[in-house]
Short mmCIF file of C-alpha atoms in Angstrom, two decimals:
data_model
loop_
_atom_site.label_atom_id
_atom_site.label_comp_id
_atom_site.label_asym_id
_atom_site.label_seq_id
_atom_site.Cartn_x
_atom_site.Cartn_y
_atom_site.Cartn_z
CA MET A 1 -40.21 15.25 -19.29
CA ILE A 2 -40.17 12.81 -16.37
CA TYR A 3 -36.68 12.03 -15.15
CA VAL A 4 -35.88 9.33 -12.53
CA ARG A 5 -32.64 8.12 -11.04
CA ILE A 6 -32.54 4.29 -10.99
CA THR A 7 -30.59 2.76 -8.15
CA GLY A 8 -30.27 -0.47 -6.15
CA GLY A 9 -31.38 -4.00 -6.90
CA LEU A 10 -34.36 -5.09 -8.99
CA GLY A 11 -36.97 -4.51 -6.27
CA ASN A 12 -35.88 -0.91 -5.80
CA GLN A 13 -35.67 -0.34 -9.53
CA LEU A 14 -39.26 -1.44 -9.90
CA PHE A 15 -40.49 0.96 -7.22
CA GLU A 16 -38.56 3.85 -8.92
CA TYR A 17 -39.93 2.97 -12.36
CA ALA A 18 -43.50 2.54 -11.06
CA ALA A 19 -43.43 6.01 -9.39
CA ALA A 20 -42.12 7.61 -12.58
CA ARG A 21 -44.56 5.68 -14.76
CA TYR A 22 -47.47 6.88 -12.70
CA LEU A 23 -46.40 10.53 -13.02
CA GLN A 24 -45.86 9.98 -16.76
CA LYS A 25 -49.52 8.92 -17.10
CA LYS A 26 -50.66 11.86 -14.97
CA LYS A 27 -48.67 14.17 -17.26
CA LYS A 28 -50.31 12.67 -20.37
CA ASP A 29 -47.46 10.29 -21.34
CA ARG A 30 -44.70 12.87 -21.30
CA GLU A 31 -41.32 11.40 -22.25
CA LEU A 32 -39.67 9.22 -19.56
CA VAL A 33 -35.87 9.27 -18.97
CA LEU A 34 -34.12 6.72 -16.81
CA ASP A 35 -30.78 7.78 -15.29
CA VAL A 36 -28.71 4.63 -14.97
CA THR A 37 -25.49 6.32 -13.80
CA GLU A 38 -25.13 3.94 -10.79
CA TYR A 39 -24.62 0.90 -12.95
CA SER A 40 -21.58 2.26 -14.68
CA HIS A 41 -19.60 1.82 -11.45
CA ASN A 42 -21.67 -0.53 -9.26
CA ARG A 43 -20.38 -4.06 -9.72
CA LEU A 44 -22.81 -5.65 -7.24
CA ARG A 45 -25.99 -4.57 -9.02
CA ARG A 46 -27.20 -4.63 -12.60
CA PHE A 47 -29.73 -2.52 -14.46
CA SER A 48 -32.46 -5.20 -14.77
CA LEU A 49 -35.38 -3.24 -16.14
CA ARG A 50 -34.12 -3.90 -19.64
CA HIS A 51 -35.33 -7.48 -19.32
CA PHE A 52 -38.97 -6.42 -19.11
CA GLN A 53 -41.44 -5.24 -21.71
CA ILE A 54 -41.58 -1.68 -20.47
CA PRO A 55 -42.37 1.02 -23.03
CA ALA A 56 -39.50 2.58 -24.91
CA CYS A 57 -37.85 5.33 -22.86
CA LYS A 58 -34.51 7.08 -22.90
CA LYS A 59 -31.61 5.89 -20.76
CA GLN A 60 -29.03 8.41 -19.70
CA ASP A 61 -25.76 8.19 -17.87
CA LEU A 62 -25.00 11.56 -16.22
CA ASP A 63 -21.40 10.54 -15.74
CA SER A 64 -21.03 10.61 -19.51
CA GLY A 65 -21.92 14.29 -19.64
CA LYS A 66 -24.95 13.66 -21.85
CA VAL A 67 -27.98 15.05 -20.07
CA PRO A 68 -31.56 15.20 -21.42
CA VAL A 69 -32.55 18.37 -19.55
CA LYS A 70 -31.17 21.78 -18.79
CA ASN A 71 -27.83 21.76 -17.06
CA TRP A 72 -28.79 24.04 -14.27
CA HIS A 73 -31.63 21.68 -13.32
CA ILE A 74 -29.23 18.75 -13.11
CA ARG A 75 -26.69 20.66 -11.14
CA PHE A 76 -29.24 21.87 -8.62
CA PHE A 77 -30.83 18.44 -8.49
CA CYS A 78 -27.50 16.74 -7.67
CA ARG A 79 -26.56 19.37 -5.13
CA ALA A 80 -29.88 18.98 -3.32
CA ILE A 81 -29.29 15.16 -3.13
CA ALA A 82 -25.78 15.63 -1.81
CA PHE A 83 -26.97 18.21 0.72
CA VAL A 84 -29.55 15.82 2.17
CA ASN A 85 -27.33 12.76 2.05
CA GLY A 86 -24.54 14.75 3.76
CA LYS A 87 -26.44 14.87 7.10
CA ASP A 88 -24.82 12.58 9.63
CA THR A 89 -27.96 10.85 11.01
CA ILE A 90 -31.07 9.40 9.46
CA GLU A 91 -33.20 11.69 11.66
CA LYS A 92 -31.44 14.80 10.26
CA ARG A 93 -31.83 13.54 6.68
CA ILE A 94 -35.54 12.93 7.14
CA LEU A 95 -36.00 16.41 8.67
CA THR A 96 -34.01 18.05 5.89
CA GLU A 97 -36.02 16.25 3.23
CA ARG A 98 -39.23 17.44 4.73
CA VAL A 99 -38.05 21.03 5.11
CA LEU A 100 -36.97 21.09 1.47
CA LYS A 101 -39.95 19.21 0.12
CA TYR A 102 -42.14 22.07 -1.11
CA PRO A 103 -39.32 24.39 -2.33
CA LEU A 104 -37.88 21.51 -4.37
CA GLN A 105 -41.21 20.33 -5.76
CA ALA A 106 -41.93 23.89 -6.78
CA MET A 107 -38.95 23.41 -9.18
CA GLY A 108 -40.14 19.88 -10.19
CA ILE A 109 -37.63 18.05 -8.02
CA VAL A 110 -38.53 15.15 -5.68
CA LYS A 111 -36.01 13.90 -3.14
CA ASN A 112 -37.58 10.98 -1.36
CA SER A 113 -35.03 8.52 -0.01
CA PHE A 114 -35.75 8.61 3.68
CA SER A 115 -39.16 10.12 4.58
CA ASN A 116 -41.68 8.67 2.02
CA ASP A 117 -43.59 11.95 2.09
CA ARG A 118 -46.31 12.14 -0.56
CA TYR A 119 -46.20 14.42 -3.58
CA SER A 120 -47.83 17.88 -3.41
CA ARG A 121 -50.06 19.34 -6.08
CA ILE A 122 -47.44 21.91 -7.05
CA LEU A 123 -45.26 19.11 -8.46
CA LEU A 124 -47.75 18.19 -11.21
CA ARG A 125 -47.80 21.79 -12.46
CA GLN A 126 -44.14 21.59 -13.45
CA LYS A 127 -43.05 21.14 -17.01
CA ASN A 128 -40.20 18.80 -16.05
CA ILE A 129 -40.11 16.41 -13.07
CA TYR A 130 -36.94 14.92 -11.51
CA LEU A 131 -37.18 12.02 -9.16
CA SER A 132 -34.61 10.51 -6.72
CA GLY A 133 -35.71 8.13 -3.98
CA TYR A 134 -37.07 4.68 -3.26
CA PHE A 135 -40.89 5.30 -3.34
CA GLN A 136 -41.56 2.08 -1.46
CA SER A 137 -45.38 2.21 -1.28
CA GLU A 138 -48.19 1.59 -3.65
CA ASP A 139 -49.43 5.07 -2.71
CA PHE A 140 -46.88 6.41 -5.22
CA PHE A 141 -48.57 4.58 -8.11
CA PRO A 142 -52.20 3.93 -7.20
CA GLY A 143 -54.35 2.22 -9.80
CA LEU A 144 -51.37 1.15 -11.91
CA ARG A 145 -51.31 -2.56 -11.08
CA ASN A 146 -52.81 -3.80 -14.36
CA THR A 147 -50.48 -1.61 -16.38
CA LEU A 148 -47.45 -2.82 -14.47
CA ARG A 149 -48.53 -6.45 -14.74
CA LYS A 150 -48.47 -6.09 -18.56
CA GLU A 151 -45.22 -4.17 -18.72
CA LEU A 152 -43.29 -6.31 -16.26
CA GLN A 153 -43.47 -9.42 -18.33
CA ILE A 154 -39.97 -10.71 -19.11
CA LYS A 155 -38.87 -10.60 -22.75
CA ARG A 156 -37.42 -14.06 -22.93
CA LYS A 157 -39.35 -17.15 -21.93
CA MET A 158 -38.01 -19.57 -19.37
CA THR A 159 -36.13 -22.56 -20.66
CA GLY A 160 -34.59 -25.78 -19.28
CA GLU A 161 -34.55 -26.23 -15.56
CA ARG A 162 -36.15 -22.88 -14.93
CA GLN A 163 -39.15 -23.70 -17.13
CA ALA A 164 -39.52 -27.05 -15.41
CA PHE A 165 -39.47 -25.31 -12.04
CA LEU A 166 -42.14 -22.87 -13.27
CA GLU A 167 -44.36 -25.76 -14.38
CA GLN A 168 -44.10 -27.28 -10.92
CA ILE A 169 -45.21 -23.97 -9.44
CA LYS A 170 -48.13 -23.68 -11.83
CA GLY A 171 -49.17 -27.26 -11.21
CA SER A 172 -49.45 -27.06 -7.42
CA ASN A 173 -50.87 -24.91 -4.64
CA ALA A 174 -47.49 -23.15 -4.52
CA VAL A 175 -46.33 -21.05 -1.59
CA CYS A 176 -43.43 -18.66 -2.31
CA LEU A 177 -41.01 -18.75 0.63
CA HIS A 178 -38.53 -15.89 0.27
CA ILE A 179 -35.49 -15.68 2.59
CA ARG A 180 -33.34 -12.61 2.19
CA LEU A 181 -29.83 -12.89 3.50
CA GLY A 182 -26.76 -11.42 1.80
CA ASP A 183 -25.96 -7.85 2.77
CA TYR A 184 -28.92 -7.87 5.25
CA LYS A 185 -26.74 -9.87 7.63
CA THR A 186 -24.50 -6.88 8.25
CA SER A 187 -26.95 -4.03 7.59
CA LYS A 188 -27.75 -1.47 10.32
CA ILE A 189 -30.98 -0.59 8.57
CA HIS A 190 -32.37 -3.92 7.43
CA MET A 191 -32.49 -7.16 9.32
CA VAL A 192 -32.70 -10.88 8.56
CA CYS A 193 -36.07 -12.41 9.53
CA THR A 194 -35.65 -15.02 12.25
CA GLU A 195 -35.92 -18.77 11.71
CA GLY A 196 -38.82 -18.76 14.15
CA TYR A 197 -40.76 -16.31 11.94
CA TYR A 198 -40.42 -18.59 8.94
CA ARG A 199 -41.29 -21.78 10.88
CA ARG A 200 -44.49 -20.09 12.27
CA ALA A 201 -45.39 -18.87 8.83
CA VAL A 202 -44.90 -22.36 7.26
CA ARG A 203 -46.98 -23.93 9.99
CA MET A 204 -49.78 -21.38 9.39
CA MET A 205 -49.75 -22.08 5.65
CA ARG A 206 -49.85 -25.82 6.21
CA GLN A 207 -52.86 -25.50 8.47
CA LYS A 208 -54.68 -23.33 5.99
CA TYR A 209 -53.58 -25.31 2.88
CA PRO A 210 -52.86 -28.94 3.62
CA ASP A 211 -51.88 -29.44 -0.04
CA ALA A 212 -49.37 -26.56 -0.05
CA ARG A 213 -45.96 -26.99 -1.62
CA PHE A 214 -43.21 -24.55 -0.65
CA PHE A 215 -40.93 -23.06 -3.29
CA VAL A 216 -37.92 -21.48 -1.63
CA PHE A 217 -36.13 -18.46 -3.04
CA SER A 218 -33.04 -16.82 -1.57
CA ASP A 219 -29.88 -14.96 -2.45
CA GLU A 220 -28.09 -17.78 -0.54
CA VAL A 221 -29.92 -20.91 -1.47
CA GLU A 222 -27.22 -23.31 -0.19
CA THR A 223 -27.27 -21.63 3.22
CA VAL A 224 -31.04 -21.91 3.40
CA LYS A 225 -30.99 -25.60 2.47
CA LYS A 226 -28.97 -26.27 5.61
CA VAL A 227 -31.69 -24.66 7.69
CA CYS A 228 -34.81 -25.87 5.90
CA GLY A 229 -33.56 -29.33 5.09
CA SER A 230 -34.98 -31.70 2.49
CA GLU A 231 -38.65 -31.78 3.43
CA ALA A 232 -40.75 -33.45 0.74
CA ASP A 233 -42.90 -30.37 0.07
CA PHE A 234 -39.88 -27.95 -0.19
CA GLN A 235 -38.40 -27.16 -3.63
CA TYR A 236 -35.44 -24.82 -4.10
CA GLU A 237 -34.84 -22.19 -6.71
CA PRO A 238 -32.57 -23.41 -9.58
CA GLU A 239 -28.95 -22.34 -9.37
CA GLY A 240 -27.81 -19.34 -11.39
CA CYS A 241 -31.16 -17.54 -11.69
CA ARG A 242 -30.94 -13.84 -12.59
CA ASP A 243 -32.97 -11.48 -10.44
CA TYR A 244 -35.63 -10.96 -13.15
CA GLU A 245 -35.95 -14.81 -13.53
CA THR A 246 -36.35 -15.22 -9.81
CA LEU A 247 -39.17 -12.58 -9.77
CA GLU A 248 -40.87 -14.29 -12.74
CA LEU A 249 -40.90 -17.64 -10.83
CA MET A 250 -41.97 -16.10 -7.55
CA LYS A 251 -44.89 -14.15 -8.93
CA HIS A 252 -46.53 -17.38 -10.25
CA CYS A 253 -46.88 -18.80 -6.82
CA ARG A 254 -50.41 -18.69 -5.29
CA HIS A 255 -49.42 -17.62 -1.75
CA PHE A 256 -46.48 -15.85 -0.14
CA ILE A 257 -44.30 -16.00 2.93
CA MET A 258 -42.38 -12.72 2.58
CA SER A 259 -39.07 -11.53 3.79
CA ASN A 260 -38.67 -7.82 4.46
CA SER A 261 -37.51 -7.39 0.89
CA SER A 262 -38.70 -5.27 -1.99
CA LEU A 263 -38.42 -8.34 -4.27
CA SER A 264 -40.87 -10.16 -2.01
CA TRP A 265 -43.19 -7.18 -2.27
CA TRP A 266 -43.15 -7.14 -6.05
CA ALA A 267 -43.70 -10.89 -6.33
CA GLN A 268 -46.97 -10.81 -4.34
CA TYR A 269 -48.01 -7.52 -6.02
CA LEU A 270 -47.67 -8.96 -9.53
CA CYS A 271 -49.38 -12.29 -8.52
CA GLU A 272 -52.67 -12.73 -10.32
CA ASN A 273 -54.30 -14.96 -7.67
CA ARG A 274 -57.00 -12.85 -6.10
CA GLU A 275 -57.44 -15.31 -3.21
CA LYS A 276 -53.70 -15.26 -2.20
CA THR A 277 -52.61 -15.40 1.37
CA VAL A 278 -49.65 -13.14 2.15
CA ILE A 279 -47.65 -13.44 5.36
CA ALA A 280 -45.23 -10.66 6.19
CA PRO A 281 -42.89 -9.83 9.07
CA ASP A 282 -44.34 -7.33 11.48
CA ILE A 283 -41.13 -5.32 11.46
CA TRP A 284 -39.58 -4.20 8.18
CA PHE A 285 -36.59 -2.11 9.30
CA GLN A 286 -34.48 -2.69 12.38
CA ASP A 287 -33.65 1.04 12.41
CA ALA A 288 -36.80 2.62 13.86
CA ALA A 289 -35.97 5.93 12.15
CA TYR A 290 -37.28 4.38 8.84
CA GLN A 291 -41.02 4.20 8.57
CA ALA A 292 -42.15 1.21 6.57
CA GLU A 293 -45.17 1.89 4.38
CA MET A 294 -44.84 -1.36 2.48
CA TYR A 295 -47.72 -3.11 4.19
CA GLN A 296 -51.01 -3.77 2.44
CA LYS A 297 -54.36 -4.26 4.01
CA ASP A 298 -54.85 -7.95 3.23
CA TRP A 299 -51.49 -9.11 4.59
CA ILE A 300 -51.11 -11.19 7.70
CA ARG A 301 -48.42 -9.58 9.86
CA LEU A 302 -46.59 -12.18 11.85
CA GLN A 303 -44.25 -11.60 14.75
CA VAL A 304 -40.68 -11.67 13.49
CA ARG A 305 -38.74 -11.56 16.82
#
């Protein structure tokens, strides 16, 4: 059995699912269980994977007392997570994760929220595997892109204003311009990409593609409109889009100006244009203790400060 704790927004959920799906394939399609405990008490985030055509898998809420595996595994698993998270600095958490890596994986447990250390071979020898972390790198699911492109199709087709917006994207040399604001404005870990970064990226895209049209996506569209203005080649995401609808629209663009966001990452990853140009900020986290392994070889890394 492959067991994974699902946390955070849609971008994080996709990384967590992809890491578990890869191990499921390595373990010859062993049953996959998604722990959705967080969404029973998190009012800011929703469990969004249910909107995609992912294979049938169990969903469990540990808070309900119903667990799909042996109780001692779950108790040990949760204690290990609490022990690591209880350290008072990121540096200590990373060090603790690395020290515990091999003993935990020898029991089939992966705690990978801070260090992004790779799996060891001993993990794949375990009957049951338990994952908790962010797994923000394609290295955790190599060779799975085609599978994920099929499974991460939304169940319901776009309608109304969203469908019209999608048709505009498909009918033009569309550049996805993603501006992540929201909780990034007060985060000590993440940062908001500067206006200068976006202006340089737009200028670069216009030089490369004179017929480019920019489709702007943000968690604060009205705020972004005040900055970007009403330029003729700028179109803004329709109001009220759910996160999975935003991703569906973004991934149909041909090129990408990314923010330092996991949703940006997934949009360009799921895009089917093999000739895409992807511009990304050269700094992903403002806290240097976090090591970003999000970058891909064909991206253009543009100065963000």
